[in-house]
Structure formats: structure tokens, C-alpha cells
XYZ file of C-alpha atoms in Angstrom:
684
model
C -97.701 -19.112 -18.231
C -101.043 -20.895 -18.575
C -101.656 -24.610 -18.480
C -101.703 -24.886 -22.284
C -97.997 -24.126 -22.459
C -97.112 -26.251 -19.428
C -95.506 -28.893 -21.646
C -93.098 -26.464 -23.360
C -89.621 -26.711 -21.904
C -88.862 -23.153 -23.002
C -91.602 -21.921 -20.662
C -89.709 -23.424 -17.742
C -86.346 -21.772 -18.423
C -84.664 -24.518 -20.438
C -82.373 -23.884 -23.417
C -81.516 -26.693 -25.820
C -77.755 -26.761 -26.406
C -75.818 -29.008 -28.759
C -72.209 -29.704 -29.604
C -71.514 -30.647 -33.200
C -68.634 -32.516 -34.807
C -69.178 -32.084 -38.556
C -67.116 -33.843 -41.195
C -64.078 -31.816 -42.195
C -61.304 -32.029 -44.760
C -58.054 -30.072 -44.371
C -58.321 -26.772 -46.256
C -61.367 -27.977 -48.243
C -63.445 -24.953 -47.350
C -66.412 -25.799 -49.585
C -66.679 -29.298 -48.100
C -66.434 -27.928 -44.574
C -69.040 -25.255 -45.314
C -71.501 -27.859 -46.513
C -70.829 -30.010 -43.444
C -71.519 -27.080 -41.130
C -74.793 -26.296 -42.914
C -75.842 -29.949 -42.886
C -75.354 -30.148 -39.127
C -77.189 -26.843 -38.659
C -80.198 -28.339 -40.442
C -80.048 -31.425 -38.227
C -79.943 -29.175 -35.179
C -82.927 -27.202 -36.463
C -84.924 -30.425 -36.864
C -84.057 -31.268 -33.248
C -85.297 -27.848 -32.024
C -81.820 -26.899 -30.804
C -81.296 -23.326 -29.609
C -77.487 -23.145 -29.633
C -74.949 -25.222 -31.593
C -71.263 -25.217 -30.687
C -68.943 -26.279 -33.533
C -65.211 -27.063 -33.234
C -62.466 -24.469 -33.538
C -61.639 -23.318 -37.096
C -64.171 -25.786 -38.485
C -64.659 -23.768 -41.697
C -61.004 -23.985 -42.730
C -60.139 -26.988 -40.525
C -57.611 -26.569 -37.741
C -54.475 -28.566 -38.600
C -53.416 -26.801 -41.800
C -50.463 -24.869 -40.365
C -49.118 -22.160 -42.724
C -52.067 -22.558 -45.091
C -53.907 -20.280 -42.662
C -51.795 -17.429 -44.060
C -52.822 -17.963 -47.685
C -55.098 -15.305 -49.170
C -56.880 -17.808 -51.400
C -57.911 -19.876 -48.408
C -58.916 -16.848 -46.364
C -60.989 -15.541 -49.252
C -62.730 -18.900 -49.554
C -63.438 -18.819 -45.809
C -65.051 -15.395 -46.127
C -67.306 -16.635 -48.917
C -68.153 -19.798 -46.999
C -69.166 -17.787 -43.952
C -71.494 -15.748 -46.171
C -73.112 -18.964 -47.403
C -73.528 -20.286 -43.857
C -75.110 -17.013 -42.760
C -77.525 -17.140 -45.683
C -78.436 -20.763 -44.933
C -79.135 -19.899 -41.289
C -81.921 -17.484 -42.217
C -84.586 -20.199 -42.074
C -83.016 -22.195 -39.213
C -83.783 -21.807 -35.503
C -80.400 -22.485 -33.827
C -77.758 -19.920 -33.039
C -74.574 -21.248 -34.675
C -71.101 -20.813 -33.185
C -68.680 -21.540 -36.031
C -64.900 -21.330 -36.045
C -62.932 -19.550 -38.770
C -59.688 -17.597 -39.371
C -60.546 -13.945 -40.039
C -58.505 -10.913 -41.079
C -58.805 -7.593 -39.271
C -56.559 -4.512 -39.375
C -53.662 -6.393 -40.933
C -53.792 -9.251 -38.450
C -55.213 -12.767 -38.525
C -57.411 -13.952 -35.692
C -58.668 -17.365 -34.658
C -62.366 -16.543 -34.276
C -65.752 -17.793 -33.211
C -68.544 -16.330 -35.354
C -72.012 -16.099 -33.819
C -74.647 -16.593 -36.517
C -78.437 -16.457 -36.065
C -81.309 -16.253 -38.550
C -79.327 -14.727 -41.383
C -77.281 -12.337 -39.240
C -73.799 -12.241 -37.758
C -74.405 -11.228 -34.155
C -70.736 -10.879 -33.304
C -67.224 -12.259 -33.662
C -65.063 -13.342 -30.712
C -61.275 -13.728 -31.144
C -59.279 -16.324 -29.223
C -57.634 -14.810 -26.158
C -54.873 -17.292 -25.358
C -52.791 -18.807 -28.140
C -50.885 -22.000 -27.283
C -47.289 -21.926 -28.468
C -45.688 -24.900 -26.740
C -45.056 -28.569 -27.512
C -47.080 -29.358 -30.667
C -48.761 -25.921 -30.836
C -47.538 -22.971 -32.896
C -50.570 -20.680 -33.051
C -48.606 -17.489 -32.464
C -46.915 -18.190 -35.793
C -50.210 -17.364 -37.527
C -52.636 -15.631 -35.199
C -52.779 -12.486 -33.080
C -54.396 -12.792 -29.667
C -57.670 -11.021 -28.951
C -57.392 -10.414 -25.210
C -57.353 -6.639 -25.481
C -59.856 -6.211 -28.280
C -62.965 -4.430 -27.038
C -65.561 -2.193 -28.620
C -64.424 -2.888 -32.171
C -66.240 -3.746 -35.394
C -65.061 -6.334 -37.918
C -66.055 -6.730 -41.545
C -66.730 -10.323 -42.549
C -68.803 -11.934 -45.296
C -69.724 -8.537 -46.681
C -71.193 -7.175 -43.466
C -70.083 -5.533 -40.249
C -70.394 -7.107 -36.819
C -69.265 -6.425 -33.228
C -65.740 -7.759 -32.684
C -63.906 -8.372 -29.443
C -63.411 -10.503 -26.368
C -65.932 -8.265 -24.606
C -69.087 -9.808 -26.082
C -71.977 -11.555 -24.364
C -75.069 -12.591 -26.301
C -78.630 -12.522 -24.942
C -81.954 -13.633 -26.383
C -84.541 -10.933 -25.776
C -87.437 -13.417 -25.906
C -86.064 -16.375 -23.943
C -85.135 -15.371 -20.368
C -81.914 -16.979 -19.187
C -80.519 -17.619 -22.678
C -77.344 -15.582 -22.206
C -74.107 -17.050 -23.557
C -70.402 -16.359 -23.899
C -67.877 -17.842 -26.293
C -64.259 -18.816 -25.737
C -61.918 -20.906 -27.841
C -59.912 -24.002 -26.879
C -56.833 -22.821 -24.944
C -58.898 -20.118 -23.260
C -60.331 -22.610 -20.781
C -56.943 -24.163 -20.058
C -55.805 -20.757 -18.784
C -55.561 -20.194 -15.007
C -58.311 -17.572 -15.319
C -60.489 -18.403 -18.346
C -62.250 -15.486 -20.055
C -65.542 -17.245 -19.317
C -65.051 -16.662 -15.592
C -65.509 -12.927 -16.017
C -68.310 -13.514 -18.521
C -70.206 -15.663 -16.034
C -69.831 -12.973 -13.373
C -71.142 -10.533 -15.981
C -74.297 -12.617 -16.449
C -73.632 -15.345 -19.021
C -75.397 -18.573 -18.034
C -74.093 -20.753 -20.881
C -70.372 -20.858 -21.613
C -69.358 -22.296 -24.981
C -65.962 -23.528 -26.127
C -65.005 -24.118 -29.740
C -61.974 -26.376 -29.532
C -59.605 -28.304 -31.784
C -57.619 -30.152 -29.116
C -55.786 -33.146 -30.502
C -56.151 -36.311 -28.473
C -53.455 -38.040 -26.411
C -53.787 -40.628 -23.670
C -55.661 -39.203 -20.678
C -56.607 -35.896 -22.285
C -60.291 -36.774 -22.420
C -60.320 -36.948 -18.618
C -58.609 -33.559 -18.442
C -61.257 -32.000 -20.651
C -64.029 -33.456 -18.501
C -62.304 -32.167 -15.399
C -62.030 -28.639 -16.822
C -65.626 -28.582 -18.077
C -66.927 -29.852 -14.782
C -64.755 -27.486 -12.764
C -65.611 -24.421 -14.825
C -69.343 -25.107 -14.817
C -69.152 -25.538 -11.043
C -66.891 -22.599 -10.253
C -68.626 -20.221 -12.666
C -72.101 -21.463 -11.635
C -72.995 -22.016 -15.261
C -73.437 -24.495 -18.071
C -70.413 -25.365 -20.181
C -70.582 -26.775 -23.715
C -67.365 -28.065 -25.277
C -66.809 -29.288 -28.838
C -63.471 -30.682 -30.058
C -62.285 -31.337 -33.610
C -63.274 -34.688 -35.016
C -61.580 -37.310 -37.179
C -61.096 -35.779 -40.614
C -58.516 -33.241 -39.471
C -54.994 -33.798 -40.741
C -53.127 -36.614 -38.979
C -49.702 -35.532 -40.217
C -48.502 -35.324 -36.626
C -51.643 -35.450 -34.467
C -54.918 -37.343 -34.012
C -58.425 -36.140 -33.170
C -61.334 -37.718 -31.309
C -64.260 -35.301 -31.630
C -65.097 -35.158 -27.947
C -68.218 -33.200 -27.075
C -69.476 -32.586 -23.553
C -72.180 -30.479 -21.933
C -72.101 -29.766 -18.192
C -74.396 -27.847 -15.855
C -73.299 -26.854 -12.349
C -70.783 -29.695 -12.355
C -73.261 -32.316 -13.594
C -72.615 -33.918 -16.979
C -75.740 -33.520 -19.093
C -74.523 -35.185 -22.291
C -71.366 -36.582 -23.872
C -70.530 -37.372 -27.493
C -69.103 -40.631 -28.671
C -65.447 -40.336 -29.614
C -63.518 -41.295 -32.774
C -66.755 -41.442 -34.745
C -66.501 -41.316 -38.531
C -70.043 -39.958 -38.671
C -70.918 -36.397 -37.602
C -72.328 -36.243 -34.105
C -74.880 -33.862 -32.636
C -74.868 -34.114 -28.842
C -77.908 -32.441 -27.277
C -78.917 -31.451 -23.742
C -81.507 -29.090 -22.313
C -79.866 -26.621 -19.939
C -81.814 -25.273 -16.970
C -80.926 -21.584 -16.933
C -83.464 -20.996 -14.169
C -81.589 -23.415 -11.941
C -78.332 -21.613 -12.751
C -79.730 -18.167 -11.978
C -81.351 -19.427 -8.788
C -78.094 -20.966 -7.632
C -76.237 -17.711 -8.253
C -78.834 -15.849 -6.205
C -78.319 -18.244 -3.278
C -74.529 -18.412 -3.597
C -73.448 -15.113 -2.055
C -69.805 -15.670 -2.954
C -70.738 -15.371 -6.632
C -71.896 -11.778 -6.116
C -68.898 -11.048 -3.878
C -66.559 -12.219 -6.648
C -68.313 -9.918 -9.132
C -67.868 -7.022 -6.713
C -64.221 -7.937 -6.206
C -63.606 -7.733 -9.969
C -65.311 -4.354 -10.234
C -68.639 -5.586 -11.643
C -67.518 -7.238 -14.933
C -70.891 -6.592 -16.567
C -69.668 -3.033 -17.145
C -66.761 -4.358 -19.222
C -68.864 -6.416 -21.635
C -71.027 -5.439 -24.562
C -74.308 -7.338 -24.451
C -75.571 -8.202 -27.921
C -79.332 -8.836 -27.822
C -81.219 -10.742 -30.491
C -84.703 -12.099 -31.082
C -84.474 -15.879 -30.906
C -88.112 -16.882 -31.602
C -88.062 -20.116 -29.558
C -90.628 -22.842 -30.043
C -93.386 -22.903 -27.459
C -94.548 -26.389 -28.430
C -94.002 -29.606 -26.503
C -90.587 -30.652 -27.817
C -89.828 -33.000 -24.938
C -86.999 -32.662 -22.449
C -83.511 -33.922 -23.246
C -81.655 -34.106 -19.964
C -81.206 -36.643 -17.185
C -83.849 -36.070 -14.493
C -83.282 -38.244 -11.431
C -86.361 -39.916 -10.009
C -84.607 -40.085 -6.650
C -82.549 -36.890 -6.329
C -81.341 -37.793 -2.820
C -80.196 -41.308 -3.774
C -76.625 -41.908 -5.054
C -76.690 -42.570 -8.793
C -73.030 -42.766 -9.856
C -72.181 -46.396 -10.548
C -68.454 -45.712 -10.251
C -68.922 -44.028 -6.860
C -71.891 -45.950 -5.485
C -70.116 -47.612 -2.610
C -68.267 -44.417 -1.707
C -71.430 -42.279 -1.744
C -73.390 -44.735 0.412
C -70.415 -45.157 2.722
C -70.217 -41.393 3.207
C -73.953 -40.973 3.827
C -74.072 -43.786 6.364
C -70.908 -42.751 8.147
C -71.937 -39.109 8.422
C -74.720 -40.374 10.663
C -72.435 -42.779 12.517
C -69.836 -40.088 13.153
C -72.453 -37.566 14.288
C -73.791 -40.016 16.857
C -70.330 -41.169 17.936
C -69.273 -37.607 18.683
C -72.500 -36.835 20.550
C -72.141 -39.930 22.743
C -68.528 -39.013 23.443
C -69.444 -35.401 24.276
C -72.297 -36.235 26.646
C -70.450 -38.913 28.580
C -73.693 -40.899 28.635
C -73.639 -44.549 29.537
C -76.401 -45.595 27.175
C -78.223 -44.755 23.983
C -81.983 -45.179 24.302
C -84.033 -45.908 21.204
C -87.584 -46.963 20.417
C -87.589 -49.811 17.901
C -90.829 -50.319 15.992
C -89.749 -52.605 13.203
C -90.253 -49.762 10.698
C -87.721 -48.176 8.361
C -86.692 -45.153 10.422
C -86.052 -46.857 13.757
C -84.325 -49.714 11.928
C -81.920 -47.336 10.247
C -81.272 -45.350 13.430
C -80.580 -48.606 15.257
C -78.002 -49.893 12.778
C -76.321 -46.465 12.849
C -76.156 -46.734 16.648
C -74.716 -50.253 16.398
C -71.932 -49.008 14.119
C -71.258 -46.069 16.462
C -70.731 -48.554 19.297
C -68.383 -50.581 17.111
C -66.363 -47.495 16.223
C -66.048 -46.494 19.880
C -65.132 -50.027 20.922
C -68.206 -50.209 23.154
C -70.386 -53.293 23.619
C -73.652 -53.089 21.719
C -75.445 -53.543 25.042
C -74.720 -49.818 25.379
C -77.848 -49.455 23.246
C -81.109 -49.860 25.148
C -83.806 -50.771 22.644
C -87.489 -50.671 23.560
C -90.387 -51.952 21.530
C -93.639 -50.408 22.757
C -96.735 -52.019 21.252
C -99.903 -49.973 21.090
C -103.483 -50.536 20.014
C -102.619 -51.256 16.358
C -99.122 -52.713 16.513
C -98.831 -55.645 14.118
C -97.216 -58.917 15.043
C -95.016 -58.766 11.948
C -93.457 -55.385 12.751
C -93.086 -56.169 16.456
C -91.552 -59.495 15.507
C -89.078 -57.774 13.184
C -88.189 -55.317 15.949
C -87.368 -58.132 18.342
C -85.464 -60.113 15.730
C -83.369 -57.093 14.788
C -82.541 -56.144 18.376
C -81.518 -59.709 19.150
C -79.483 -60.068 15.968
C -77.567 -56.851 16.695
C -76.904 -57.887 20.276
C -78.320 -54.820 21.999
C -80.169 -54.845 25.316
C -83.854 -55.181 24.405
C -87.025 -54.723 26.419
C -90.753 -54.397 25.772
C -93.143 -51.909 27.365
C -96.823 -52.289 26.558
C -98.171 -48.736 26.360
C -101.829 -49.757 26.078
C -102.628 -49.613 29.821
C -101.088 -46.153 30.181
C -102.755 -44.978 26.972
C -106.124 -46.279 28.123
C -105.722 -44.473 31.443
C -104.800 -41.215 29.714
C -107.722 -41.480 27.299
C -110.012 -42.193 30.234
C -108.663 -39.204 32.162
C -109.304 -37.077 29.094
C -112.847 -38.336 28.748
C -112.067 -39.676 25.291
C -114.849 -41.828 23.731
C -112.434 -44.711 23.106
C -112.113 -45.262 26.869
C -115.861 -45.892 26.944
C -115.653 -48.500 24.219
C -116.419 -46.326 21.186
C -114.215 -46.879 18.071
C -113.112 -43.233 17.814
C -109.624 -43.085 16.286
C -108.934 -39.379 15.989
C -105.693 -37.380 16.177
C -105.836 -37.333 19.971
C -106.142 -41.137 20.009
C -103.098 -41.460 17.737
C -100.966 -38.890 19.534
C -101.629 -40.307 22.978
C -99.769 -43.389 21.781
C -97.008 -41.487 19.960
C -96.512 -39.164 22.933
C -96.389 -41.941 25.505
C -93.671 -43.737 23.580
C -91.467 -40.656 23.582
C -92.316 -39.884 27.215
C -91.215 -43.364 28.252
C -87.965 -43.040 26.273
C -87.023 -39.756 27.939
C -87.766 -41.056 31.417
C -85.869 -44.258 30.690
C -82.923 -42.148 29.561
C -83.100 -40.226 32.852
C -83.257 -43.438 34.826
C -80.458 -45.253 33.010
C -77.991 -42.421 32.384
C -78.562 -42.290 28.655
C -79.899 -40.069 25.912
C -82.686 -40.609 23.412
C -81.834 -41.226 19.770
C -84.401 -39.740 17.406
C -85.592 -41.752 14.462
C -87.809 -39.326 12.479
C -86.519 -38.565 8.978
C -86.229 -35.546 6.679
C -89.318 -36.489 4.654
C -91.519 -36.579 7.759
C -90.149 -33.227 8.912
C -90.942 -31.701 5.519
C -94.521 -32.962 5.649
C -95.067 -32.291 9.345
C -95.776 -36.029 9.705
C -94.518 -36.192 13.264
C -95.987 -35.608 16.707
C -94.705 -32.337 18.151
C -92.971 -32.018 21.512
C -93.577 -35.203 23.469
C -93.646 -37.264 20.281
C -91.408 -38.507 17.508
C -90.440 -34.929 16.615
C -88.332 -34.731 19.785
C -85.174 -36.503 20.965
C -81.784 -35.716 22.453
C -80.062 -36.321 19.098
C -81.688 -37.307 15.790
C -79.405 -39.232 13.451
C -82.060 -39.336 10.703
C -82.902 -35.613 10.627
C -80.969 -35.042 7.385
C -81.966 -38.270 5.624
C -85.174 -38.551 3.552
C -87.230 -41.722 3.418
C -86.045 -42.741 -0.057
C -82.409 -42.509 1.004
C -83.053 -44.458 4.205
C -84.531 -47.279 2.142
C -81.549 -47.247 -0.194
C -78.972 -47.097 2.599
C -80.534 -50.081 4.341
C -80.296 -51.965 1.029
C -76.659 -50.876 0.785
C -75.814 -52.165 4.268
C -77.172 -55.532 3.132
C -75.413 -55.617 -0.252
C -72.097 -54.366 1.153
C -72.038 -56.823 4.051
C -72.072 -54.336 6.915
C -73.717 -56.924 9.183
C -74.115 -60.682 9.361
C -76.446 -62.819 7.252
C -79.162 -63.061 9.913
C -79.299 -59.281 10.316
C -79.378 -58.864 6.536
C -82.380 -61.193 6.316
C -84.296 -59.142 8.897
C -83.371 -55.855 7.216
C -84.688 -57.169 3.902
C -87.959 -58.193 5.555
C -88.353 -54.699 7.033
C -87.739 -53.124 3.627
C -90.609 -55.170 2.212
C -93.090 -54.070 4.905
C -95.810 -51.478 4.204
C -94.967 -48.077 5.720
C -97.518 -47.444 8.469
C -97.715 -45.547 11.767
C -99.712 -48.493 13.212
C -101.819 -46.277 15.448
C -105.345 -47.105 14.275
C -106.758 -50.615 14.882
C -108.094 -52.520 11.873
C -110.245 -55.596 11.452
C -109.252 -58.571 9.343
C -111.313 -57.131 6.473
C -109.721 -53.683 6.659
C -106.405 -52.715 5.136
C -103.437 -51.701 7.260
C -103.285 -47.965 7.981
C -101.050 -46.669 5.155
C -98.973 -43.541 5.545
C -98.580 -43.028 1.800
C -102.327 -43.255 1.197
C -102.655 -40.292 3.544
C -99.750 -38.041 2.566
C -98.699 -39.358 -0.832
C -95.848 -41.533 -2.090
C -92.578 -40.710 -0.372
C -90.746 -40.996 -3.693
C -92.811 -38.071 -5.028
C -92.635 -36.064 -1.809
C -88.861 -36.401 -1.718
C -88.687 -35.243 -5.349
C -90.810 -32.186 -4.488
C -88.760 -31.427 -1.381
C -85.421 -31.565 -3.153
C -86.323 -29.175 -5.964
C -88.231 -26.721 -3.780
C -85.831 -26.614 -0.836
C -82.545 -26.920 -2.746
C -83.318 -24.774 -5.795
C -86.464 -22.833 -4.921
C -88.207 -23.905 -8.133
C -91.823 -22.840 -8.707
C -94.385 -25.638 -8.359
C -95.171 -25.713 -12.092
C -91.538 -26.400 -12.917
C -91.308 -29.042 -10.194
C -94.377 -30.709 -11.695
C -92.873 -30.491 -15.193
C -89.639 -32.142 -14.067
C -91.466 -34.722 -11.980
C -93.689 -35.672 -14.896
C -90.683 -36.214 -17.151
C -88.961 -38.268 -14.455
C -91.911 -40.482 -13.513
C -94.270 -40.715 -16.502
C -92.742 -43.887 -17.981
C -91.500 -46.725 -15.789
C -89.388 -48.055 -18.670
C -87.654 -44.765 -19.497
C -84.609 -43.298 -17.790
C -82.303 -44.793 -15.206
C -83.303 -46.272 -11.867
C -80.958 -46.310 -8.857
C -78.536 -49.188 -9.047
C -80.050 -52.302 -7.531
C -83.529 -50.783 -7.185
C -86.026 -53.696 -7.181
C -88.064 -54.018 -10.378
C -91.149 -54.898 -8.358
C -90.949 -51.534 -6.584
C -90.769 -49.447 -9.767
C -93.760 -47.205 -10.436
C -94.915 -44.482 -12.764
C -97.246 -41.513 -12.208
C -99.387 -39.416 -14.508
C -99.566 -35.634 -14.290
C -102.889 -35.638 -12.448
C -101.421 -37.773 -9.663
C -98.302 -35.623 -9.474
C -100.389 -32.455 -9.284
C -102.601 -33.887 -6.543
C -99.714 -34.829 -4.274
C -97.702 -31.701 -5.067
C -100.637 -29.570 -3.927
C -100.781 -31.622 -0.722
C -97.031 -31.219 -0.236
C -97.142 -27.447 -0.705
C -99.904 -27.090 1.845
C -98.187 -29.327 4.387
C -94.697 -27.869 3.858
C -95.460 -24.141 3.741
C -98.730 -23.706 5.627
C -98.537 -25.447 8.967
C -95.532 -27.658 9.753
C -92.688 -25.149 10.067
C -93.169 -24.801 13.835
C -92.108 -28.428 14.201
C -88.927 -27.803 12.210
C -88.142 -24.610 14.131
C -87.737 -26.677 17.314
C -85.666 -29.525 15.915
C -83.162 -31.396 18.055
C -79.597 -31.624 16.782
C -78.742 -33.975 13.924
C -76.214 -34.076 11.085
C -76.770 -32.762 7.566
C -76.166 -35.648 5.176
C -77.107 -34.625 1.627
C -76.188 -31.662 -0.561
C -79.950 -31.462 -1.071
C -80.024 -29.747 2.307
C -81.471 -30.170 5.756
C -84.440 -28.534 7.453
C -82.621 -27.433 10.580
C -83.320 -23.793 11.521
C -79.607 -23.613 12.285
C -78.687 -24.814 8.801
C -80.201 -24.720 5.326
C -83.777 -23.719 6.042
C -85.059 -20.730 7.973
C -88.721 -19.781 7.691
C -91.493 -18.295 9.826
C -93.866 -20.715 11.482
C -96.940 -18.709 10.487
C -96.334 -18.162 6.756
C -98.923 -18.671 4.029
C -98.733 -21.330 1.312
C -100.962 -19.301 -1.007
C -98.321 -18.050 -3.506
C -97.179 -21.621 -4.177
C -100.692 -23.032 -4.355
C -101.795 -20.231 -6.709
C -98.817 -20.791 -9.004
C -99.555 -24.513 -9.159
C -103.268 -24.098 -9.834
C -102.687 -21.403 -12.438
C -99.992 -23.167 -14.454
C -100.366 -26.943 -14.111
C -103.213 -28.728 -15.927
C -105.568 -30.540 -13.564
C -106.359 -33.348 -15.997
């Protein structure tokens, strides 16, 4: 790729798709032609690759028996010729709707136009003929048309429902066209087309509006893009169509793998161009991982053999034309305002239910947990408290231990004690410094002789002793140890292996990254899961610097900061999500991350996210920490993940359990990922 083209979205597998709702007038073919061309020029100025117009937009849809008039059909043929000629200097592929004659029949068609050529013509497969629809009065269906040629606008073009279109110079830009009723069918034609390789499914629709129909369209677009593992672009007829008996709202929507990328305003008197950049690489990667997709293609006899693939040279721009799509800064954090409480409730209660079942299964009398006053142990503790509540057990079932070491701060230890007391668990303190000093002395470590040597051994003596105490306390008091380490730490290898925070009897946080833990704690406060005193302590913990508190500092020195060492968790979680969930190359992860984080004032933040905590990052910073992440994730920390204790998967972003989403050798090399990053991402 080369770093010079890093900023081009086309280099990263994106295709810019638009739905268009041009002005129309019933049967005024010349007016409609000009409207189509005007919108094509607007799309060209916006660097759009594919424009989806409404059904029969050249003639207009609601003209009933006028479709059968030769004068109108002749005008349509001439108008199509003019649109094709106008497209010669325009970049987008245009999907326009028109009634066309062929072999003594009339078909409701989508015409695929690109750079002065007609690439193909697709007839409508399913014709509605119920309630307000009478399409069989005028049109023949095209379900069985395959391998044919049609003559339109003075030229010949492939004709049939067996067409898929592919750009030869933009990998992933492979699309299929269906028309309105086709996607209301139990088995839409686009299902077979997706199994045959189409990544973008387009629908030219008329679709009059009635109460609730907008929701139905969204449901079908979302369902089809999910089920077909594809993008789906839908464009409905706009105001301007005849309102003799019906009304029109001009709904446009673009979905990708069930996610809405863009939506048009409705009932607009002005033409609308709704644009979104579709990630065809993400679609193809998901199909590769989703074995059922290939099984379905096998079951249908490999549909790619039933389609003609029309290839064309698209000549995409390789300039920086921006990125028009929602890119979540926090991909693990719930972002749907309408479902916020439900999503947080589910995430939190997945952990609660996992722990409840494990306590029930073991028959243990206690849950043993180390409470540091940090985020992870705080979250694990409130999960344990809710598990007790659900089981009807007293919270004294939880045995909480704070274990100060050489660098434990009074603030964090104070928060630990306040939280344990507020939750009503049984709390104790064990000072690990004497035991740690003895172990360091036995080892002959310089610290035992008074030297300020704070190496990995010094840190891990403390981390290991804490876990050792917890396991022995669990043995002594008929309990089991609740792990507190989170998904982010497991990804980075930021945990002490074996007798350390990597190990427990059951880890409720194993599937929850740091950014989600922070958000869930905020949610427990805002949703009133606990009392006011507990909420106050939780808020204080959220505002505390993340630190392992293992290395002593003087008054002049800053607190040992985890994020100074391994990078901001909000970036690491972004990297983890896109690499683990979708297998994206580092350059594409960096590209997406840069668009998500380059401007603190752009895009949406999670609901309720504090303004004081909002940050932005330049590309150099992103590249630096992505390189660190790749090295930590791929090169040396897998052995810690391969020996994980049990814990529930929480997010669709995946877990790192070797029994679940992620299986990898412990002695692999990170070189392919590091090379790809260094080769393709600018370092300044």
C-alpha cells in the first residue's frame, strides 16, 4: 500500500455508497431524467462509488396504466440514453429504475450505468399484486430470466436476474440489485447473490408510506444485511410521486452487518443524497469466519455458478476523501441511547449470573476477593455483592481482603475499606510487606539490603503474595477466589502469571475490557444499583489514576502509571476489538482509530461520558501504541491466556479464552503484524 496512500479510504477496502431521492413528476420523463442527472453530479462531487435511485424513477412509479403507453416508453428509452451519456464523465455507478420492453413484455427494471456504459439490466423478480398494488397488470416478472441480452437506449446489455457486478480495480466492490418487493419475499434474490459473492446489496424501491412501515423497512434492511453478511442500501420513492391514492416519504437507509450506517430524512421536498462508506473488507472477513455462510452456499449448490459476473473498471479515487461512517471510539461500550439501560443491564448481569452459578455449583461457603480500591477489584466486588443478593445470601458471604504493599496509597486503601464497609461484606487487612521483605531477603534481592531496586521481581513478589494469600484463605475458610483481572490486561499480558492476578478460581472480569468496566461502574451509579454512600465511593474510584501501586515513589515523583507504560486503555481496547473480532490489518486499525480519535469535538461519545475525560490522539501517538499493542498481544503474552481460569464471555467483541473465541500458539511471532504496520502507516 505505502504510507503515502494511507489516508485513502479506498486503499482500506471501503466503498462509498449513497441512496438518492431525486425530484420526480408523474410521467414527466424529461423532468425526471434531469433530476437523476443532477443527483448523479452531486454524487460525483461527493466521491460516491455507487448511487441507488428509487424504483421506476425515470418514469415515476405511481402512473398506473400509463406504463403501457408507447409514447411514454419511447421517452424513457431516450431519457436512459441521455443519462448514460451524462455518466461518461462521472465517477459513480448509477442504479436507475425504468420500465423497459423486451420480447413483447414489459419489465420493471434496474439499469446499471457506469462511465457511459450500460453494464446490465436487472428485472424485478416478485411483483406485488395485493391491496393497493397491481403490478402484474403491467409487468412480467423476471425470476426466470438468465443469460439474456436486452436492447435499451440504442445498445445491448446483459439482461436477467442472474447478474452480479464487480469492479476489477477496487477489491470488495461487488454488488447485486433487487427491486422493492424482492426483499419482502421470504427468500429475497439478494440472499443467493450474497452467497454468490456480492458484498453490497442494493434495493430500488417505490414503497408508499403508511403508519409503521418505516420500522418494517428498517427491520428488513437490518435483517438482510445481518443474515446475508453484507451491506444493504435501500432507496424509496420520494414526495413528488402521484398522491391520487398513496403517499411517499423518500426513506433511504444503508446498513452493514446489521449496523445502520446512514439514514435519509423523510418527507423532504428537497432531493436527498444519503452517503456512507461501506467496509467490504469487514464483510469478507466476517464471511470467512462465519462457517455457516459457506455451508449455506454449499447447501444451495454453490450459487456463484448460477450468476453472471459483470466486471468493469471503476477508476476509484486514491486521494484522501475522508471517511463517512460512524466509527465508535469505544467499540465495547454500549452506544444505543434507546437501549442503554438494557445493554448495561445485560453486561452486568452476565457477570452476576456467571458468578451465581459458579457459587451454586461449588457449594462453597464464601467468595474470597482481594480489594485494592482500583477499578477491576471494585467491579468484581459489586458483581459479587449482586450475586449474593440474587441468591438470598448475606453479603458477609464475601470475604474481602485489602493487602497493602510497599507502594499502596492511602487514598486507594481508604477507598477499598470504604467500599467494603458500605457493601456490608466481611473485610480484613493483611499487610504483605513483612512476607515480601522475607521473600526478597531469601532471594538475595538488593531491596532487602536497603537498595532502591524496583525491578519485575520486586513487583511480582508483591503481586504473587497477594494471590497466594487469597488461595490459602479460600482453603482455610471453605471458599473460592474471585479473579479481578480484565480483558484488556489479558490482551496486553499485563498480569502476573500463575501465582498472581492472572489466576483465580473464577474470573468474573475475564470478558470485560477496562473501558467497559469504567462505563459499567458509572451505570451502576446512574441507575441506582446501590445506595448513595456506595455511589459516592464508586465515583471516587472512577476518578483515581490507574496504577498497579507496586513501586514506591517520593513526594516529588509521580504515581506509577499503568497507561504511561502500556498506553491508554481506550486505544488498546480499540486495537483489541478490531484485531480480535475482525482480524483487520494494523494499517486499517490505525486508519479507523485515527478517524475515531483525531478530533475530540467530532463524532459521538458514549452517553454520559465525562467531558473532562475526553481526549484526542494524533496518528503518531496511535502508531506508537499500536506497535506496542501488537508486540505485547502477539509476541509474548499468549501463554497467560492459554491458562485462563473460567469466566463468562460478555461482549460480542469476543473473549480471549482458549475455550472460546481465541485460540493461538504461545510461541508465535508478531513480525507479520509489525511489518505491515511499519510498511503502511506513516511514522510522522
